[in-house]
GROMACS .gro file of C-alpha atoms in nm:
model
  437
    1MET     CA    1   3.778   4.934   1.955
    2ILE     CA    2   3.529   4.661   1.898
    3ALA     CA    3   3.565   4.329   1.703
    4ILE     CA    4   3.274   4.103   1.590
    5LYS     CA    5   3.344   3.737   1.527
    6SER     CA    6   3.137   3.556   1.271
    7LYS     CA    7   3.073   3.238   1.098
    8PHE     CA    8   3.019   3.398   0.770
    9LEU     CA    9   3.131   3.759   0.715
   10ILE     CA   10   2.990   3.914   0.402
   11SER     CA   11   3.226   4.168   0.278
   12SER     CA   12   3.024   4.208  -0.040
   13VAL     CA   13   2.815   3.971  -0.256
   14ASP     CA   14   3.125   3.867  -0.430
   15GLU     CA   15   3.338   3.797  -0.128
   16ILE     CA   16   3.244   3.589   0.180
   17TYR     CA   17   3.491   3.500   0.459
   18VAL     CA   18   3.436   3.214   0.683
   19ASP     CA   19   3.526   3.231   1.059
   20TYR     CA   20   3.637   3.592   1.017
   21ALA     CA   21   3.622   3.898   1.235
   22VAL     CA   22   3.558   4.255   1.157
   23VAL     CA   23   3.743   4.511   1.365
   24ILE     CA   24   3.582   4.861   1.431
   25GLU     CA   25   3.760   5.161   1.543
   26ASP     CA   26   3.584   5.485   1.588
   27GLU     CA   27   3.351   5.505   1.281
   28THR     CA   28   3.544   5.298   1.038
   29ILE     CA   29   3.628   4.928   0.964
   30LYS     CA   30   3.994   4.886   1.068
   31ASP     CA   31   4.054   4.528   0.988
   32ILE     CA   32   3.908   4.193   0.864
   33LEU     CA   33   4.096   3.889   0.984
   34PRO     CA   34   4.059   3.530   1.086
   35ASN     CA   35   3.867   3.468   1.434
   36ASP     CA   36   4.168   3.279   1.565
   37LYS     CA   37   4.414   3.558   1.500
   38LEU     CA   38   4.203   3.837   1.641
   39LYS     CA   39   4.337   3.831   1.999
   40ASN     CA   40   4.700   3.806   1.896
   41LYS     CA   41   4.683   4.112   1.691
   42TYR     CA   42   4.435   4.307   1.899
   43PRO     CA   43   4.476   4.170   2.267
   44ASP     CA   44   4.278   4.459   2.426
   45VAL     CA   45   3.984   4.462   2.174
   46GLU     CA   46   3.629   4.433   2.300
   47VAL     CA   47   3.500   4.104   2.138
   48ILE     CA   48   3.141   4.034   2.053
   49ASP     CA   49   3.133   3.659   1.972
   50LYS     CA   50   2.896   3.588   1.697
   51SER     CA   51   3.101   3.294   1.560
   52ASP     CA   52   2.786   3.108   1.471
   53SER     CA   53   2.626   3.390   1.309
   54ILE     CA   54   2.640   3.613   0.972
   55VAL     CA   55   2.793   3.957   0.978
   56MET     CA   56   2.710   4.173   0.682
   57PRO     CA   57   2.658   4.507   0.550
   58GLY     CA   58   2.339   4.685   0.673
   59PHE     CA   59   2.064   4.737   0.418
   60ILE     CA   60   1.986   5.072   0.263
   61ASN     CA   61   1.629   5.174   0.188
   62GLY     CA   62   1.627   5.374  -0.137
   63HIS     CA   63   1.295   5.530  -0.120
   64MET     CA   64   1.025   5.568   0.152
   65HIS     CA   65   0.770   5.798   0.297
   66GLN     CA   66   0.816   5.779   0.682
   67TYR     CA   67   0.465   5.944   0.733
   68GLY     CA   68   0.306   5.650   0.565
   69VAL     CA   69   0.274   5.485   0.893
   70LEU     CA   70  -0.033   5.698   0.955
   71SER     CA   71  -0.225   5.539   0.667
   72ARG     CA   72  -0.215   5.185   0.805
   73GLY     CA   73  -0.584   5.086   0.851
   74ILE     CA   74  -0.702   5.444   0.817
   75PRO     CA   75  -1.076   5.437   0.789
   76ALA     CA   76  -1.121   5.654   0.484
   77ASN     CA   77  -1.403   5.460   0.346
   78VAL     CA   78  -1.315   5.553  -0.009
   79GLU     CA   79  -1.324   5.315  -0.318
   80PHE     CA   80  -1.076   5.358  -0.585
   81LYS     CA   81  -1.018   5.160  -0.896
   82ASP     CA   82  -0.696   5.279  -1.032
   83PHE     CA   83  -0.393   5.489  -0.953
   84LYS     CA   84  -0.553   5.817  -1.032
   85GLY     CA   85  -0.833   5.734  -0.809
   86PHE     CA   86  -0.600   5.636  -0.531
   87LEU     CA   87  -0.429   5.982  -0.547
   88ASN     CA   88  -0.716   6.199  -0.599
   89ASP     CA   89  -0.990   6.034  -0.386
   90TYR     CA   90  -0.779   5.894  -0.110
   91TRP     CA   91  -0.404   5.960  -0.061
   92TRP     CA   92  -0.400   6.331  -0.139
   93PRO     CA   93  -0.709   6.449   0.057
   94PHE     CA   94  -0.712   6.219   0.347
   95ILE     CA   95  -0.339   6.189   0.411
   96GLU     CA   96  -0.081   6.417   0.222
   97ASN     CA   97  -0.272   6.748   0.256
   98ARG     CA   98  -0.321   6.703   0.635
   99ILE     CA   99   0.035   6.596   0.744
  100GLY     CA  100   0.196   6.849   0.957
  101LEU     CA  101   0.501   6.881   1.199
  102LYS     CA  102   0.305   6.682   1.475
  103GLU     CA  103   0.254   6.388   1.250
  104VAL     CA  104   0.611   6.404   1.099
  105LYS     CA  105   0.771   6.393   1.440
  106VAL     CA  106   0.613   6.075   1.553
  107THR     CA  107   0.606   5.880   1.234
  108THR     CA  108   0.973   5.963   1.185
  109VAL     CA  109   1.056   5.770   1.511
  110ALA     CA  110   0.804   5.507   1.467
  111SER     CA  111   0.924   5.420   1.117
  112ALA     CA  112   1.282   5.449   1.200
  113ILE     CA  113   1.253   5.188   1.468
  114GLU     CA  114   1.097   4.945   1.201
  115LEU     CA  115   1.405   5.010   0.974
  116ILE     CA  116   1.665   4.961   1.235
  117GLU     CA  117   1.502   4.646   1.354
  118SER     CA  118   1.498   4.501   1.025
  119GLY     CA  119   1.878   4.584   0.960
  120VAL     CA  120   1.850   4.905   0.773
  121ILE     CA  121   2.129   5.160   0.836
  122GLY     CA  122   2.034   5.424   0.595
  123PHE     CA  123   1.720   5.545   0.388
  124CYS     CA  124   1.593   5.817   0.164
  125ASP     CA  125   1.279   5.966   0.278
  126THR     CA  126   1.039   6.178   0.068
  127LEU     CA  127   0.810   6.378   0.290
  128GLU     CA  128   0.474   6.455   0.109
  129ALA     CA  129   0.319   6.729   0.305
  130PRO     CA  130   0.252   7.036   0.098
  131ASN     CA  131   0.061   7.218   0.388
  132THR     CA  132   0.316   7.145   0.648
  133GLU     CA  133   0.491   7.421   0.873
  134ASP     CA  134   0.792   7.600   0.771
  135GLY     CA  135   1.108   7.425   0.906
  136THR     CA  136   0.945   7.077   0.927
  137LEU     CA  137   1.217   6.904   0.716
  138ILE     CA  138   1.502   7.039   0.955
  139GLU     CA  139   1.300   6.906   1.243
  140GLN     CA  140   1.281   6.574   1.084
  141GLY     CA  141   1.658   6.572   1.023
  142LYS     CA  142   1.729   6.666   1.376
  143ILE     CA  143   1.517   6.362   1.500
  144ILE     CA  144   1.671   6.122   1.265
  145GLU     CA  145   2.023   6.248   1.359
  146LYS     CA  146   1.960   6.180   1.730
  147LEU     CA  147   1.826   5.828   1.637
  148GLY     CA  148   2.180   5.757   1.486
  149ILE     CA  149   2.060   5.640   1.145
  150LYS     CA  150   2.166   5.776   0.805
  151ALA     CA  151   1.917   5.947   0.593
  152VAL     CA  152   1.876   6.152   0.275
  153VAL     CA  153   1.564   6.360   0.332
  154SER     CA  154   1.353   6.577   0.111
  155LEU     CA  155   1.019   6.750   0.087
  156GLU     CA  156   0.821   6.677  -0.237
  157SER     CA  157   0.775   6.982  -0.432
  158CYS     CA  158   0.513   7.038  -0.703
  159GLU     CA  159   0.242   7.269  -0.827
  160ARG     CA  160  -0.052   7.029  -0.725
  161ILE     CA  161  -0.159   7.291  -0.476
  162ASN     CA  162  -0.036   7.590  -0.656
  163GLN     CA  163   0.290   7.724  -0.793
  164GLU     CA  164   0.369   7.931  -0.471
  165ASN     CA  165   0.327   7.623  -0.263
  166GLY     CA  166   0.586   7.434  -0.496
  167ILE     CA  167   0.838   7.709  -0.458
  168ARG     CA  168   0.799   7.717  -0.089
  169CYS     CA  169   0.861   7.335  -0.062
  170LEU     CA  170   1.160   7.377  -0.289
  171LYS     CA  171   1.301   7.625  -0.020
  172GLU     CA  172   1.230   7.371   0.252
  173ASN     CA  173   1.478   7.142   0.068
  174SER     CA  174   1.734   7.403   0.011
  175ASP     CA  175   1.723   7.507   0.388
  176LEU     CA  176   1.767   7.140   0.501
  177ILE     CA  177   2.057   7.108   0.267
  178LYS     CA  178   2.223   7.397   0.409
  179TRP     CA  179   2.150   7.299   0.761
  180SER     CA  180   2.277   6.943   0.737
  181ARG     CA  181   2.606   7.049   0.584
  182GLU     CA  182   2.679   7.263   0.904
  183ASN     CA  183   2.513   7.041   1.162
  184SER     CA  184   2.498   6.665   1.080
  185GLN     CA  185   2.719   6.381   1.013
  186LEU     CA  186   2.434   6.146   0.917
  187ILE     CA  187   2.167   6.375   0.726
  188SER     CA  188   2.176   6.489   0.378
  189GLY     CA  189   1.927   6.629   0.135
  190MET     CA  190   1.826   6.638  -0.220
  191ILE     CA  191   1.592   6.841  -0.447
  192CYS     CA  192   1.255   6.648  -0.492
  193THR     CA  193   0.975   6.711  -0.733
  194HIS     CA  194   0.690   6.476  -0.777
  195THR     CA  195   0.575   6.383  -1.145
  196SER     CA  196   0.538   6.529  -1.498
  197PHE     CA  197   0.151   6.553  -1.425
  198THR     CA  198   0.195   6.775  -1.116
  199CYS     CA  199   0.491   6.987  -1.226
  200SER     CA  200   0.502   7.213  -1.513
  201ALA     CA  201   0.810   7.209  -1.738
  202SER     CA  202   0.923   7.534  -1.598
  203PHE     CA  203   0.901   7.417  -1.255
  204ILE     CA  204   1.103   7.100  -1.314
  205LYS     CA  205   1.375   7.302  -1.488
  206GLU     CA  206   1.383   7.545  -1.185
  207ALA     CA  207   1.412   7.250  -0.954
  208LYS     CA  208   1.701   7.101  -1.158
  209LYS     CA  209   1.886   7.439  -1.164
  210LEU     CA  210   1.858   7.455  -0.782
  211SER     CA  211   1.990   7.095  -0.752
  212LEU     CA  212   2.303   7.201  -0.969
  213GLU     CA  213   2.347   7.522  -0.770
  214LEU     CA  214   2.348   7.327  -0.443
  215ASN     CA  215   2.532   7.029  -0.588
  216VAL     CA  216   2.283   6.780  -0.467
  217PRO     CA  217   2.087   6.510  -0.647
  218MET     CA  218   1.746   6.546  -0.782
  219GLN     CA  219   1.462   6.288  -0.758
  220PHE     CA  220   1.112   6.235  -0.864
  221HIS     CA  221   0.857   5.948  -0.911
  222LEU     CA  222   0.842   5.807  -1.261
  223SER     CA  223   0.562   5.599  -1.420
  224GLU     CA  224   0.443   5.444  -1.099
  225SER     CA  225   0.132   5.331  -1.314
  226ILE     CA  226  -0.006   5.374  -1.670
  227TYR     CA  227  -0.137   5.695  -1.559
  228GLU     CA  228   0.166   5.917  -1.620
  229PRO     CA  229   0.248   5.760  -1.971
  230ASN     CA  230  -0.120   5.813  -2.070
  231TYR     CA  231  -0.079   6.173  -1.939
  232THR     CA  232   0.225   6.271  -2.118
  233SER     CA  233   0.098   6.085  -2.435
  234LYS     CA  234  -0.222   6.292  -2.429
  235TYR     CA  235  -0.067   6.638  -2.336
  236PHE     CA  236   0.295   6.623  -2.447
  237GLU     CA  237   0.269   6.346  -2.738
  238THR     CA  238   0.578   6.142  -2.578
  239LYS     CA  239   0.682   5.928  -2.302
  240PRO     CA  240   0.740   6.041  -1.952
  241LEU     CA  241   1.121   5.994  -1.961
  242LYS     CA  242   1.155   6.123  -2.314
  243TYR     CA  243   0.969   6.428  -2.173
  244TYR     CA  244   1.229   6.486  -1.887
  245ASN     CA  245   1.506   6.399  -2.148
  246ASP     CA  246   1.380   6.674  -2.382
  247LEU     CA  247   1.376   6.918  -2.091
  248GLY     CA  248   1.751   6.868  -2.045
  249VAL     CA  249   1.731   6.752  -1.665
  250LEU     CA  250   1.849   6.401  -1.686
  251ASP     CA  251   2.204   6.294  -1.580
  252ARG     CA  252   2.396   6.068  -1.330
  253ASN     CA  253   2.273   6.293  -1.038
  254VAL     CA  254   1.898   6.194  -1.100
  255LEU     CA  255   1.715   5.937  -0.899
  256ALA     CA  256   1.389   5.803  -1.035
  257SER     CA  257   1.187   5.599  -0.805
  258GLN     CA  258   0.920   5.345  -0.912
  259CYS     CA  259   0.981   5.317  -1.283
  260VAL     CA  260   0.694   5.060  -1.325
  261LYS     CA  261   0.573   5.153  -1.672
  262VAL     CA  262   0.888   5.215  -1.854
  263ASP     CA  263   0.956   5.047  -2.199
  264ASP     CA  264   1.276   4.957  -2.370
  265GLU     CA  265   1.332   5.299  -2.529
  266GLU     CA  266   1.303   5.449  -2.182
  267ILE     CA  267   1.539   5.192  -2.029
  268GLU     CA  268   1.792   5.293  -2.291
  269ILE     CA  269   1.754   5.662  -2.181
  270LEU     CA  270   1.801   5.557  -1.812
  271ASN     CA  271   2.118   5.378  -1.899
  272ASP     CA  272   2.260   5.644  -2.130
  273ARG     CA  273   2.204   5.917  -1.870
  274GLY     CA  274   2.346   5.709  -1.603
  275MET     CA  275   2.036   5.759  -1.392
  276LYS     CA  276   1.968   5.582  -1.063
  277VAL     CA  277   1.658   5.368  -0.992
  278VAL     CA  278   1.473   5.248  -0.691
  279HIS     CA  279   1.224   4.954  -0.707
  280MET     CA  280   0.931   4.927  -0.465
  281PRO     CA  281   0.798   4.576  -0.518
  282LEU     CA  282   0.540   4.560  -0.243
  283SER     CA  283   0.380   4.898  -0.265
  284ASN     CA  284   0.368   4.846  -0.655
  285CYS     CA  285   0.128   4.557  -0.571
  286GLU     CA  286  -0.067   4.776  -0.339
  287VAL     CA  287  -0.165   5.061  -0.591
  288GLY     CA  288  -0.217   4.821  -0.861
  289GLY     CA  289   0.046   5.003  -1.060
  290GLY     CA  290   0.203   4.679  -1.235
  291PHE     CA  291   0.538   4.529  -1.237
  292SER     CA  292   0.864   4.712  -1.298
  293PRO     CA  293   1.103   4.552  -1.565
  294VAL     CA  294   1.369   4.541  -1.304
  295GLN     CA  295   1.565   4.255  -1.452
  296LYS     CA  296   1.583   4.435  -1.797
  297MET     CA  297   1.721   4.744  -1.619
  298LEU     CA  298   1.984   4.529  -1.432
  299ASP     CA  299   2.093   4.356  -1.753
  300LYS     CA  300   2.160   4.695  -1.901
  301GLY     CA  301   2.390   4.765  -1.616
  302ILE     CA  302   2.158   5.014  -1.437
  303LYS     CA  303   2.223   4.994  -1.062
  304VAL     CA  304   1.862   4.948  -0.905
  305ALA     CA  305   1.814   4.958  -0.533
  306LEU     CA  306   1.531   4.858  -0.314
  307GLY     CA  307   1.281   5.071  -0.133
  308THR     CA  308   0.983   5.021   0.105
  309ASP     CA  309   0.792   5.334   0.002
  310GLY     CA  310   0.691   5.354   0.365
  311TYR     CA  311   0.432   5.095   0.291
  312ILE     CA  312   0.587   4.788   0.465
  313ASN     CA  313   0.914   4.879   0.636
  314ASP     CA  314   1.040   4.530   0.702
  315PHE     CA  315   1.339   4.493   0.455
  316PHE     CA  316   1.330   4.117   0.465
  317GLU     CA  317   0.976   4.134   0.341
  318VAL     CA  318   1.071   4.367   0.059
  319MET     CA  319   1.366   4.146  -0.054
  320ARG     CA  320   1.149   3.857  -0.048
  321GLY     CA  321   0.890   4.035  -0.264
  322ALA     CA  322   1.153   4.131  -0.514
  323PHE     CA  323   1.294   3.793  -0.531
  324LEU     CA  324   0.948   3.616  -0.592
  325ILE     CA  325   0.729   3.836  -0.780
  326HIS     CA  326   0.926   3.887  -1.087
  327LYS     CA  327   0.988   3.514  -1.129
  328SER     CA  328   0.603   3.482  -1.154
  329VAL     CA  329   0.549   3.769  -1.371
  330GLN     CA  330   0.812   3.666  -1.606
  331GLU     CA  331   0.749   3.284  -1.574
  332ASP     CA  332   1.128   3.239  -1.532
  333THR     CA  333   1.277   3.128  -1.226
  334THR     CA  334   1.635   3.252  -1.310
  335VAL     CA  335   1.550   3.633  -1.285
  336MET     CA  336   1.619   3.827  -0.973
  337SER     CA  337   1.835   3.583  -0.797
  338ALA     CA  338   1.893   3.608  -0.427
  339LYS     CA  339   2.241   3.725  -0.469
  340THR     CA  340   2.118   4.006  -0.708
  341VAL     CA  341   1.846   4.107  -0.464
  342LEU     CA  342   2.094   4.126  -0.163
  343GLN     CA  343   2.324   4.340  -0.388
  344MET     CA  344   2.033   4.576  -0.462
  345ALA     CA  345   1.945   4.597  -0.096
  346THR     CA  346   2.323   4.677   0.005
  347GLU     CA  347   2.563   4.793  -0.270
  348HIS     CA  348   2.320   4.941  -0.501
  349GLY     CA  349   2.150   5.127  -0.220
  350ALA     CA  350   2.475   5.280  -0.123
  351HIS     CA  351   2.536   5.377  -0.483
  352ILE     CA  352   2.207   5.554  -0.567
  353LEU     CA  353   2.220   5.747  -0.217
  354ASP     CA  354   2.589   5.825  -0.273
  355LEU     CA  355   2.704   5.663   0.047
  356LYS     CA  356   3.037   5.594  -0.094
  357ASP     CA  357   3.168   5.422   0.225
  358SER     CA  358   2.864   5.192   0.284
  359GLY     CA  359   2.729   4.889   0.130
  360LYS     CA  360   3.043   4.668   0.175
  361LEU     CA  361   3.247   4.578   0.473
  362ILE     CA  362   3.599   4.643   0.359
  363VAL     CA  363   3.881   4.818   0.539
  364GLY     CA  364   3.835   5.196   0.549
  365ASN     CA  365   3.462   5.199   0.488
  366LYS     CA  366   3.216   5.328   0.753
  367ALA     CA  367   3.128   5.054   1.011
  368ASP     CA  368   2.766   4.998   0.885
  369VAL     CA  369   2.735   4.642   1.019
  370ILE     CA  370   2.452   4.406   1.106
  371VAL     CA  371   2.434   4.075   1.269
  372LEU     CA  372   2.197   3.793   1.176
  373GLU     CA  373   2.166   3.531   1.427
  374ASN     CA  374   2.165   3.165   1.317
  375LYS     CA  375   1.810   3.102   1.364
  376PHE     CA  376   1.752   2.958   1.009
  377LYS     CA  377   1.575   2.610   1.019
  378THR     CA  378   1.821   2.444   0.790
  379PRO     CA  379   2.207   2.487   0.792
  380VAL     CA  380   2.358   2.784   0.610
  381ASN     CA  381   2.649   2.723   0.383
  382LEU     CA  382   2.836   2.902   0.107
  383GLY     CA  383   2.618   2.748  -0.151
  384ASN     CA  384   2.289   2.867  -0.006
  385ILE     CA  385   2.358   3.171   0.200
  386TYR     CA  386   2.201   3.435  -0.020
  387ASP     CA  387   1.890   3.231  -0.058
  388GLN     CA  388   1.876   3.181   0.325
  389ILE     CA  389   1.900   3.555   0.393
  390VAL     CA  390   1.666   3.677   0.120
  391VAL     CA  391   1.407   3.399   0.118
  392HIS     CA  392   1.410   3.276   0.474
  393GLY     CA  393   1.556   3.556   0.669
  394ARG     CA  394   1.349   3.758   0.922
  395LYS     CA  395   1.387   4.071   1.102
  396GLU     CA  396   1.383   3.874   1.422
  397PHE     CA  397   1.723   3.753   1.326
  398VAL     CA  398   1.870   4.087   1.351
  399SER     CA  399   2.028   4.119   1.692
  400ASN     CA  400   2.300   4.404   1.634
  401VAL     CA  401   2.313   4.714   1.424
  402PHE     CA  402   2.617   4.941   1.404
  403ILE     CA  403   2.590   5.265   1.213
  404ASN     CA  404   2.913   5.470   1.164
  405GLY     CA  405   3.060   5.229   1.431
  406LYS     CA  406   2.781   5.312   1.694
  407ARG     CA  407   2.568   5.055   1.828
  408VAL     CA  408   2.199   5.159   1.746
  409LEU     CA  409   2.067   4.795   1.824
  410ASN     CA  410   2.246   4.592   2.091
  411GLU     CA  411   2.132   4.232   2.142
  412TYR     CA  412   1.777   4.330   2.014
  413GLU     CA  413   1.765   4.643   2.234
  414LEU     CA  414   1.736   4.994   2.093
  415PHE     CA  415   1.951   5.266   2.196
  416LYS     CA  416   1.817   5.597   2.280
  417ILE     CA  417   1.449   5.492   2.208
  418ASP     CA  418   1.171   5.404   2.459
  419LYS     CA  419   0.984   5.190   2.221
  420LYS     CA  420   0.669   5.156   2.427
  421SER     CA  421   0.640   5.538   2.461
  422VAL     CA  422   0.685   5.569   2.084
  423GLU     CA  423   0.417   5.304   2.015
  424ASP     CA  424   0.178   5.467   2.247
  425GLU     CA  425   0.210   5.816   2.112
  426MET     CA  426   0.193   5.682   1.743
  427ARG     CA  427  -0.153   5.530   1.813
  428LYS     CA  428  -0.268   5.853   1.989
  429VAL     CA  429  -0.157   6.072   1.684
  430ALA     CA  430  -0.318   5.826   1.466
  431GLU     CA  431  -0.625   5.825   1.640
  432ASP     CA  432  -0.632   6.205   1.626
  433PHE     CA  433  -0.538   6.198   1.265
  434TRP     CA  434  -0.832   5.977   1.161
  435LYS     CA  435  -1.086   6.196   1.296
  436PHE     CA  436  -1.199   6.367   0.969
  437ASN     CA  437  -1.380   6.694   0.942
   0.00000   0.00000   0.00000
């Protein structure tokens, strides 16, 4: 049994305790009580004294691509002016089509380190590697399981290569789902397709049928730029989300990532169907896709989570981006408050990934706990704590991370990971990967 004392214990964005401790027994939160009552009630408990720090739920990354580490600084020497060019001339030929098991193994560990060190306790990964070896997704799941972090993993399935390749990728997802149910406490899967411009109607329906048979969520990228709305308008005479709706595949078990170019009518569909949404503020900037109407979705009651997209995996940078960008775009300082952003990073992330026992520090929930040391330049109080974390917090403040009650980061030291060896291997694999034919 372990207890962590705090100055501020964030149970949820609506409940903060001052000078309280959280008690962890095995995988779960056993108790939350005042610091000064801890030893009387639990005389033999191991105490981690963080009575000047913030103890809070760990962050949840709603959408990423772990393999994306390989693209950082890659000398592709390709110019692209829009999203179509980004995919066709750069991302697909130089990166996705060349990803195999070797690259998956090293990027899985390298990106997981970045996530853990910035306070992330769980994530949803979409592997985009249509030509990878059979069994890659299970191997990825095994690696993540050993690292001790929660994950929902999937292999993007589409007909961009051909229909046969898409069906093979769907089978990879199915195999991972079955493996995870028998072999893992931390890993689960979902059925993943790409977009309406890389998947036929029949393929999308087949993917949805498989998700229902396996009782797992289905996810896809939606309107990451104006390219997809223009495509569905030209070929289907409708909007992307209306297209999916007409196919009969939308429900509460569908996760749509990006949702940049969605209009008011499509937001109504998202809400009516109870869909889940992930927002990637920084990667949306990178690809020039535009700005997602996140505040409109939140105002409708849609639970929008945050994701890194595998672009910048420091979750404090992602939160800060979400907090700032929309204020500028909408010319309104009241949108996307720090409290809202923190809720997106924790509670909404747990909701969209169906991590029912995560996202809040309450008795009975899984002990997914992080500690932020008080390295803030100005005093933290109940009136400014959300702004301090979201706007001024840094990954360097994260000293301890517990996932399902197990320490994966202890006083800044990673468990089970030789960080230097991983970094050396990552550079070597990247160097080899960058040697284009």
